[in-house]
Amino acid sequence: MAMFLLSSDELKGKKVLDCPAGACSFTAVGNKQGLDITACDIAYDHASEDLKSKGIKDIEHAIKHMEQAKGNYVWDYFKDVNALRKNRLNALHDCSVDMKQNNERYIPVTLPFLPFHDDEFDVVLSAHFLFMYGDRLDYEFHLETINELLRVTKKEIRIFPLVNLEGKRYEHLDQLKSELVGKGYSVEEKEVPYEFQKNANSMMIIHKAKQ
């Protein structure tokens, strides 16, 4: 919620898409609170147990990296590497349990294409994917993916963060914003109260209707 400047009350009564959602607990926790959240990710082609096994390996790999690069992160939300590891493992557990119980909410997808109807969701949230891998995913992929996210939402998409893995602002962000504004969308950047990776404390909101 802090990543996207949202509260549970703001999402109540709205249909939400988390894309790509990964092995995280946002959908599981949100739905327990009475929210209507759908998660989609390429990883959901795997069974929940396989996803959990892979997730544990990924977490351990990431923690080793964190130990070597602590200076690239802000240790406020997570007090130390052990707290981060515990948080990620808990999220993975919640996700895998919820996948077994509510499998219909976890949809396998391969971006930039989504198997949803036009305007199916009120809000689309996208964290830690777009912009972060700008060295591997080209500008056209970013544009196609954002256009697809806009297709399936009635109101808006929110993307966090706006930097790459080195903490530098995505180099084509201004070009992308100009292109979206030219199509009639309203685009704004906002600072958020969450920062773990240094400089990763802003998100972009793309409003489908002009503000």
PDB file of C-alpha atoms in Angstrom:
ATOM      1  CA  MET A   1       0.000   0.000   0.000  1.00  0.00           C
ATOM      2  CA  ALA A   2       2.846   2.393   0.823  1.00  0.00           C
ATOM      3  CA  MET A   3       4.459   1.767  -2.565  1.00  0.00           C
ATOM      4  CA  PHE A   4       1.326   2.983  -4.311  1.00  0.00           C
ATOM      5  CA  LEU A   5       0.005   5.617  -1.841  1.00  0.00           C
ATOM      6  CA  LEU A   6      -3.128   3.578  -1.224  1.00  0.00           C
ATOM      7  CA  SER A   7      -5.210   2.410   1.718  1.00  0.00           C
ATOM      8  CA  SER A   8      -7.517  -0.567   2.091  1.00  0.00           C
ATOM      9  CA  ASP A   9     -10.491   1.791   2.269  1.00  0.00           C
ATOM     10  CA  GLU A  10      -9.581   3.285  -1.113  1.00  0.00           C
ATOM     11  CA  LEU A  11      -9.593  -0.161  -2.707  1.00  0.00           C
ATOM     12  CA  LYS A  12     -12.799  -1.457  -1.136  1.00  0.00           C
ATOM     13  CA  GLY A  13     -15.485  -2.074  -3.738  1.00  0.00           C
ATOM     14  CA  LYS A  14     -12.942  -1.887  -6.566  1.00  0.00           C
ATOM     15  CA  LYS A  15     -11.627  -4.671  -8.754  1.00  0.00           C
ATOM     16  CA  VAL A  16      -7.814  -4.661  -8.591  1.00  0.00           C
ATOM     17  CA  LEU A  17      -5.174  -6.334 -10.776  1.00  0.00           C
ATOM     18  CA  ASP A  18      -1.616  -6.911  -9.516  1.00  0.00           C
ATOM     19  CA  CYS A  19       0.601  -7.404 -12.571  1.00  0.00           C
ATOM     20  CA  PRO A  20       3.122  -8.936 -12.448  1.00  0.00           C
ATOM     21  CA  ALA A  21       2.461 -10.150  -8.926  1.00  0.00           C
ATOM     22  CA  GLY A  22       5.215 -12.712  -8.352  1.00  0.00           C
ATOM     23  CA  ALA A  23       5.367 -14.829  -5.212  1.00  0.00           C
ATOM     24  CA  CYS A  24       4.107 -12.006  -2.995  1.00  0.00           C
ATOM     25  CA  SER A  25       1.308 -11.803  -0.437  1.00  0.00           C
ATOM     26  CA  PHE A  26      -0.574  -8.686  -1.582  1.00  0.00           C
ATOM     27  CA  THR A  27      -3.398 -10.698  -3.151  1.00  0.00           C
ATOM     28  CA  ALA A  28      -3.603 -13.178  -0.275  1.00  0.00           C
ATOM     29  CA  VAL A  29      -3.680 -10.543   2.470  1.00  0.00           C
ATOM     30  CA  GLY A  30      -5.921  -8.164   0.540  1.00  0.00           C
ATOM     31  CA  ASN A  31      -8.558 -10.754  -0.199  1.00  0.00           C
ATOM     32  CA  LYS A  32      -8.627 -11.769   3.467  1.00  0.00           C
ATOM     33  CA  GLN A  33      -9.477  -8.132   4.208  1.00  0.00           C
ATOM     34  CA  GLY A  34     -12.413  -8.293   1.810  1.00  0.00           C
ATOM     35  CA  LEU A  35     -10.714  -6.706  -1.195  1.00  0.00           C
ATOM     36  CA  ASP A  36     -11.188  -8.008  -4.743  1.00  0.00           C
ATOM     37  CA  ILE A  37      -7.664  -8.620  -6.083  1.00  0.00           C
ATOM     38  CA  THR A  38      -6.494 -10.741  -9.008  1.00  0.00           C
ATOM     39  CA  ALA A  39      -2.816 -11.590  -9.423  1.00  0.00           C
ATOM     40  CA  CYS A  40      -1.123 -12.462 -12.702  1.00  0.00           C
ATOM     41  CA  ASP A  41       2.420 -13.534 -13.482  1.00  0.00           C
ATOM     42  CA  ILE A  42       4.332 -15.817 -15.829  1.00  0.00           C
ATOM     43  CA  ALA A  43       5.340 -17.842 -12.749  1.00  0.00           C
ATOM     44  CA  TYR A  44       1.776 -19.061 -12.195  1.00  0.00           C
ATOM     45  CA  ASP A  45       2.240 -21.656 -14.908  1.00  0.00           C
ATOM     46  CA  HIS A  46       3.900 -23.619 -12.100  1.00  0.00           C
ATOM     47  CA  ALA A  47       2.052 -25.457  -9.329  1.00  0.00           C
ATOM     48  CA  SER A  48       2.018 -23.702  -5.955  1.00  0.00           C
ATOM     49  CA  GLU A  49       4.507 -26.131  -4.400  1.00  0.00           C
ATOM     50  CA  ASP A  50       6.911 -25.716  -7.325  1.00  0.00           C
ATOM     51  CA  LEU A  51       6.519 -21.952  -7.063  1.00  0.00           C
ATOM     52  CA  LYS A  52       7.263 -22.116  -3.346  1.00  0.00           C
ATOM     53  CA  SER A  53      10.409 -24.218  -3.881  1.00  0.00           C
ATOM     54  CA  LYS A  54      11.680 -21.841  -6.551  1.00  0.00           C
ATOM     55  CA  GLY A  55      10.749 -18.869  -4.387  1.00  0.00           C
ATOM     56  CA  ILE A  56      12.801 -20.131  -1.463  1.00  0.00           C
ATOM     57  CA  LYS A  57      15.842 -20.529  -3.724  1.00  0.00           C
ATOM     58  CA  ASP A  58      15.305 -17.049  -5.171  1.00  0.00           C
ATOM     59  CA  ILE A  59      15.055 -15.519  -1.703  1.00  0.00           C
ATOM     60  CA  GLU A  60      18.258 -17.163  -0.520  1.00  0.00           C
ATOM     61  CA  HIS A  61      20.034 -15.981  -3.675  1.00  0.00           C
ATOM     62  CA  ALA A  62      18.738 -12.427  -3.160  1.00  0.00           C
ATOM     63  CA  ILE A  63      19.773 -12.413   0.506  1.00  0.00           C
ATOM     64  CA  LYS A  64      23.354 -13.305  -0.452  1.00  0.00           C
ATOM     65  CA  HIS A  65      23.330 -10.337  -2.833  1.00  0.00           C
ATOM     66  CA  MET A  66      21.918  -8.086  -0.108  1.00  0.00           C
ATOM     67  CA  GLU A  67      24.727  -9.015   2.265  1.00  0.00           C
ATOM     68  CA  GLN A  68      27.250  -7.834  -0.321  1.00  0.00           C
ATOM     69  CA  ALA A  69      25.392  -4.641  -1.276  1.00  0.00           C
ATOM     70  CA  LYS A  70      23.784  -3.350   1.936  1.00  0.00           C
ATOM     71  CA  GLY A  71      24.823   0.189   1.076  1.00  0.00           C
ATOM     72  CA  ASN A  72      22.443   0.267  -1.902  1.00  0.00           C
ATOM     73  CA  TYR A  73      19.411  -0.045   0.360  1.00  0.00           C
ATOM     74  CA  VAL A  74      17.625   1.970   3.038  1.00  0.00           C
ATOM     75  CA  TRP A  75      17.193  -0.101   6.204  1.00  0.00           C
ATOM     76  CA  ASP A  76      14.129   1.542   7.701  1.00  0.00           C
ATOM     77  CA  TYR A  77      11.206  -0.648   6.644  1.00  0.00           C
ATOM     78  CA  PHE A  78      13.395  -3.736   7.042  1.00  0.00           C
ATOM     79  CA  LYS A  79      15.713  -3.358  10.023  1.00  0.00           C
ATOM     80  CA  ASP A  80      18.335  -5.764   8.692  1.00  0.00           C
ATOM     81  CA  VAL A  81      18.915  -8.592   6.212  1.00  0.00           C
ATOM     82  CA  ASN A  82      17.410 -11.186   8.562  1.00  0.00           C
ATOM     83  CA  ALA A  83      14.208  -9.168   8.900  1.00  0.00           C
ATOM     84  CA  LEU A  84      14.030  -8.906   5.109  1.00  0.00           C
ATOM     85  CA  ARG A  85      14.504 -12.652   4.725  1.00  0.00           C
ATOM     86  CA  LYS A  86      11.763 -13.387   7.275  1.00  0.00           C
ATOM     87  CA  ASN A  87       9.372 -10.957   5.573  1.00  0.00           C
ATOM     88  CA  ARG A  88       9.954 -12.471   2.122  1.00  0.00           C
ATOM     89  CA  LEU A  89       9.561 -16.036   3.384  1.00  0.00           C
ATOM     90  CA  ASN A  90       6.303 -15.122   5.151  1.00  0.00           C
ATOM     91  CA  ALA A  91       5.001 -13.484   1.974  1.00  0.00           C
ATOM     92  CA  LEU A  92       5.941 -16.545  -0.074  1.00  0.00           C
ATOM     93  CA  HIS A  93       4.141 -18.803   2.414  1.00  0.00           C
ATOM     94  CA  ASP A  94       0.979 -16.673   2.338  1.00  0.00           C
ATOM     95  CA  CYS A  95       1.040 -16.613  -1.458  1.00  0.00           C
ATOM     96  CA  SER A  96       1.481 -20.376  -1.878  1.00  0.00           C
ATOM     97  CA  VAL A  97      -1.282 -21.159   0.648  1.00  0.00           C
ATOM     98  CA  ASP A  98      -3.693 -18.726  -1.013  1.00  0.00           C
ATOM     99  CA  MET A  99      -2.881 -20.154  -4.458  1.00  0.00           C
ATOM    100  CA  LYS A 100      -4.061 -23.553  -3.267  1.00  0.00           C
ATOM    101  CA  GLN A 101      -7.253 -22.146  -1.769  1.00  0.00           C
ATOM    102  CA  ASN A 102      -8.099 -19.528  -4.424  1.00  0.00           C
ATOM    103  CA  ASN A 103      -6.319 -20.701  -7.538  1.00  0.00           C
ATOM    104  CA  GLU A 104      -8.753 -18.848  -9.808  1.00  0.00           C
ATOM    105  CA  ARG A 105      -7.280 -15.545  -8.621  1.00  0.00           C
ATOM    106  CA  TYR A 106      -3.776 -16.408  -9.852  1.00  0.00           C
ATOM    107  CA  ILE A 107      -3.637 -16.150 -13.636  1.00  0.00           C
ATOM    108  CA  PRO A 108      -0.591 -17.155 -15.704  1.00  0.00           C
ATOM    109  CA  VAL A 109       0.291 -14.484 -18.263  1.00  0.00           C
ATOM    110  CA  THR A 110       3.125 -13.607 -20.605  1.00  0.00           C
ATOM    111  CA  LEU A 111       3.440  -9.859 -21.004  1.00  0.00           C
ATOM    112  CA  PRO A 112       2.783  -7.778 -23.011  1.00  0.00           C
ATOM    113  CA  PHE A 113      -0.468  -9.733 -23.497  1.00  0.00           C
ATOM    114  CA  LEU A 114      -3.203 -10.173 -20.878  1.00  0.00           C
ATOM    115  CA  PRO A 115      -6.184 -12.582 -21.024  1.00  0.00           C
ATOM    116  CA  PHE A 116      -8.662 -10.059 -19.621  1.00  0.00           C
ATOM    117  CA  HIS A 117     -11.548  -8.043 -21.055  1.00  0.00           C
ATOM    118  CA  ASP A 118     -11.348  -4.334 -21.824  1.00  0.00           C
ATOM    119  CA  ASP A 119     -12.003  -2.216 -18.711  1.00  0.00           C
ATOM    120  CA  GLU A 120     -12.221  -5.323 -16.512  1.00  0.00           C
ATOM    121  CA  PHE A 121     -10.444  -3.741 -13.530  1.00  0.00           C
ATOM    122  CA  ASP A 122     -10.792  -0.438 -11.721  1.00  0.00           C
ATOM    123  CA  VAL A 123      -7.128  -0.187 -10.728  1.00  0.00           C
ATOM    124  CA  VAL A 124      -3.995  -1.931 -12.018  1.00  0.00           C
ATOM    125  CA  LEU A 125      -0.846  -2.035  -9.864  1.00  0.00           C
ATOM    126  CA  SER A 126       2.562  -2.985 -11.247  1.00  0.00           C
ATOM    127  CA  ALA A 127       5.617  -3.192  -8.988  1.00  0.00           C
ATOM    128  CA  HIS A 128       9.289  -4.035  -9.472  1.00  0.00           C
ATOM    129  CA  PHE A 129       9.182  -4.983 -13.143  1.00  0.00           C
ATOM    130  CA  LEU A 130       8.663  -2.158 -15.622  1.00  0.00           C
ATOM    131  CA  PHE A 131      11.590   0.309 -15.730  1.00  0.00           C
ATOM    132  CA  MET A 132      13.690  -1.855 -13.391  1.00  0.00           C
ATOM    133  CA  TYR A 133      14.899  -4.040 -16.260  1.00  0.00           C
ATOM    134  CA  GLY A 134      15.296  -1.324 -18.879  1.00  0.00           C
ATOM    135  CA  ASP A 135      18.633  -2.831 -19.912  1.00  0.00           C
ATOM    136  CA  ARG A 136      16.889  -6.103 -20.875  1.00  0.00           C
ATOM    137  CA  LEU A 137      13.382  -5.018 -21.875  1.00  0.00           C
ATOM    138  CA  ASP A 138      13.334  -2.443 -24.675  1.00  0.00           C
ATOM    139  CA  TYR A 139      11.212   0.679 -24.986  1.00  0.00           C
ATOM    140  CA  GLU A 140       8.673  -0.985 -27.285  1.00  0.00           C
ATOM    141  CA  PHE A 141       8.072  -3.731 -24.717  1.00  0.00           C
ATOM    142  CA  HIS A 142       7.440  -1.105 -22.045  1.00  0.00           C
ATOM    143  CA  LEU A 143       5.038   0.803 -24.282  1.00  0.00           C
ATOM    144  CA  GLU A 144       3.154  -2.335 -25.382  1.00  0.00           C
ATOM    145  CA  THR A 145       2.860  -3.576 -21.801  1.00  0.00           C
ATOM    146  CA  ILE A 146       1.582  -0.243 -20.496  1.00  0.00           C
ATOM    147  CA  ASN A 147      -0.933  -0.005 -23.342  1.00  0.00           C
ATOM    148  CA  GLU A 148      -2.167  -3.495 -22.445  1.00  0.00           C
ATOM    149  CA  LEU A 149      -2.442  -2.577 -18.765  1.00  0.00           C
ATOM    150  CA  LEU A 150      -4.425   0.499 -19.780  1.00  0.00           C
ATOM    151  CA  ARG A 151      -6.702  -1.614 -21.957  1.00  0.00           C
ATOM    152  CA  VAL A 152      -7.841  -3.753 -19.031  1.00  0.00           C
ATOM    153  CA  THR A 153      -8.398  -0.918 -16.542  1.00  0.00           C
ATOM    154  CA  LYS A 154     -11.304   1.492 -16.338  1.00  0.00           C
ATOM    155  CA  LYS A 155      -9.493   4.163 -14.371  1.00  0.00           C
ATOM    156  CA  GLU A 156      -5.751   4.020 -13.766  1.00  0.00           C
ATOM    157  CA  ILE A 157      -2.519   2.102 -13.484  1.00  0.00           C
ATOM    158  CA  ARG A 158       0.185   2.739 -10.889  1.00  0.00           C
ATOM    159  CA  ILE A 159       3.792   1.705 -11.536  1.00  0.00           C
ATOM    160  CA  PHE A 160       6.525   1.505  -8.878  1.00  0.00           C
ATOM    161  CA  PRO A 161       9.419   2.323  -8.871  1.00  0.00           C
ATOM    162  CA  LEU A 162      10.682   4.600 -11.648  1.00  0.00           C
ATOM    163  CA  VAL A 163      14.328   3.517 -11.477  1.00  0.00           C
ATOM    164  CA  ASN A 164      16.425   0.634 -12.761  1.00  0.00           C
ATOM    165  CA  LEU A 165      18.338  -1.876 -10.669  1.00  0.00           C
ATOM    166  CA  GLU A 166      21.151   0.668 -10.231  1.00  0.00           C
ATOM    167  CA  GLY A 167      18.745   3.203  -8.731  1.00  0.00           C
ATOM    168  CA  LYS A 168      18.855   5.462 -11.810  1.00  0.00           C
ATOM    169  CA  ARG A 169      15.702   6.946 -13.349  1.00  0.00           C
ATOM    170  CA  TYR A 170      14.489   4.937 -16.362  1.00  0.00           C
ATOM    171  CA  GLU A 171      16.180   6.657 -19.299  1.00  0.00           C
ATOM    172  CA  HIS A 172      13.113   6.695 -21.587  1.00  0.00           C
ATOM    173  CA  LEU A 173      10.590   7.747 -18.947  1.00  0.00           C
ATOM    174  CA  ASP A 174      10.041  11.279 -20.240  1.00  0.00           C
ATOM    175  CA  GLN A 175       9.594   9.995 -23.801  1.00  0.00           C
ATOM    176  CA  LEU A 176       7.088   7.436 -22.554  1.00  0.00           C
ATOM    177  CA  LYS A 177       5.160  10.061 -20.586  1.00  0.00           C
ATOM    178  CA  SER A 178       4.999  12.356 -23.618  1.00  0.00           C
ATOM    179  CA  GLU A 179       3.683   9.543 -25.785  1.00  0.00           C
ATOM    180  CA  LEU A 180       0.981   8.677 -23.260  1.00  0.00           C
ATOM    181  CA  VAL A 181      -0.067  12.309 -22.847  1.00  0.00           C
ATOM    182  CA  GLY A 182      -0.263  12.545 -26.637  1.00  0.00           C
ATOM    183  CA  LYS A 183      -2.795   9.714 -26.579  1.00  0.00           C
ATOM    184  CA  GLY A 184      -4.998  11.612 -24.143  1.00  0.00           C
ATOM    185  CA  TYR A 185      -3.909  10.050 -20.865  1.00  0.00           C
ATOM    186  CA  SER A 186      -3.034  12.053 -17.751  1.00  0.00           C
ATOM    187  CA  VAL A 187       0.336  11.117 -16.229  1.00  0.00           C
ATOM    188  CA  GLU A 188       1.814  12.129 -12.879  1.00  0.00           C
ATOM    189  CA  GLU A 189       4.770  11.158 -10.725  1.00  0.00           C
ATOM    190  CA  LYS A 190       4.425  11.030  -6.952  1.00  0.00           C
ATOM    191  CA  GLU A 191       6.838  10.375  -4.122  1.00  0.00           C
ATOM    192  CA  VAL A 192       5.759   7.578  -1.797  1.00  0.00           C
ATOM    193  CA  PRO A 193       6.593   6.797   1.856  1.00  0.00           C
ATOM    194  CA  TYR A 194       8.245   3.485   0.977  1.00  0.00           C
ATOM    195  CA  GLU A 195      11.917   3.304   0.036  1.00  0.00           C
ATOM    196  CA  PHE A 196      14.034   0.172   0.283  1.00  0.00           C
ATOM    197  CA  GLN A 197      16.253   0.378  -2.778  1.00  0.00           C
ATOM    198  CA  LYS A 198      17.914   3.795  -2.705  1.00  0.00           C
ATOM    199  CA  ASN A 199      16.147   6.338  -4.963  1.00  0.00           C
ATOM    200  CA  ALA A 200      13.215   3.943  -5.480  1.00  0.00           C
ATOM    201  CA  ASN A 201      10.653   6.113  -3.730  1.00  0.00           C
ATOM    202  CA  SER A 202       8.445   7.372  -6.561  1.00  0.00           C
ATOM    203  CA  MET A 203       5.635   5.916  -8.622  1.00  0.00           C
ATOM    204  CA  MET A 204       3.813   6.899 -11.783  1.00  0.00           C
ATOM    205  CA  ILE A 205       0.032   7.126 -12.066  1.00  0.00           C
ATOM    206  CA  ILE A 206      -1.487   6.930 -15.532  1.00  0.00           C
ATOM    207  CA  HIS A 207      -5.121   8.019 -15.529  1.00  0.00           C
ATOM    208  CA  LYS A 208      -7.157   6.565 -18.350  1.00  0.00           C
ATOM    209  CA  ALA A 209      -9.483   9.574 -18.513  1.00  0.00           C
ATOM    210  CA  LYS A 210      -8.197  13.128 -18.713  1.00  0.00           C
ATOM    211  CA  GLN A 211      -8.106  14.761 -15.299  1.00  0.00           C
TER     212      GLN A 211
END
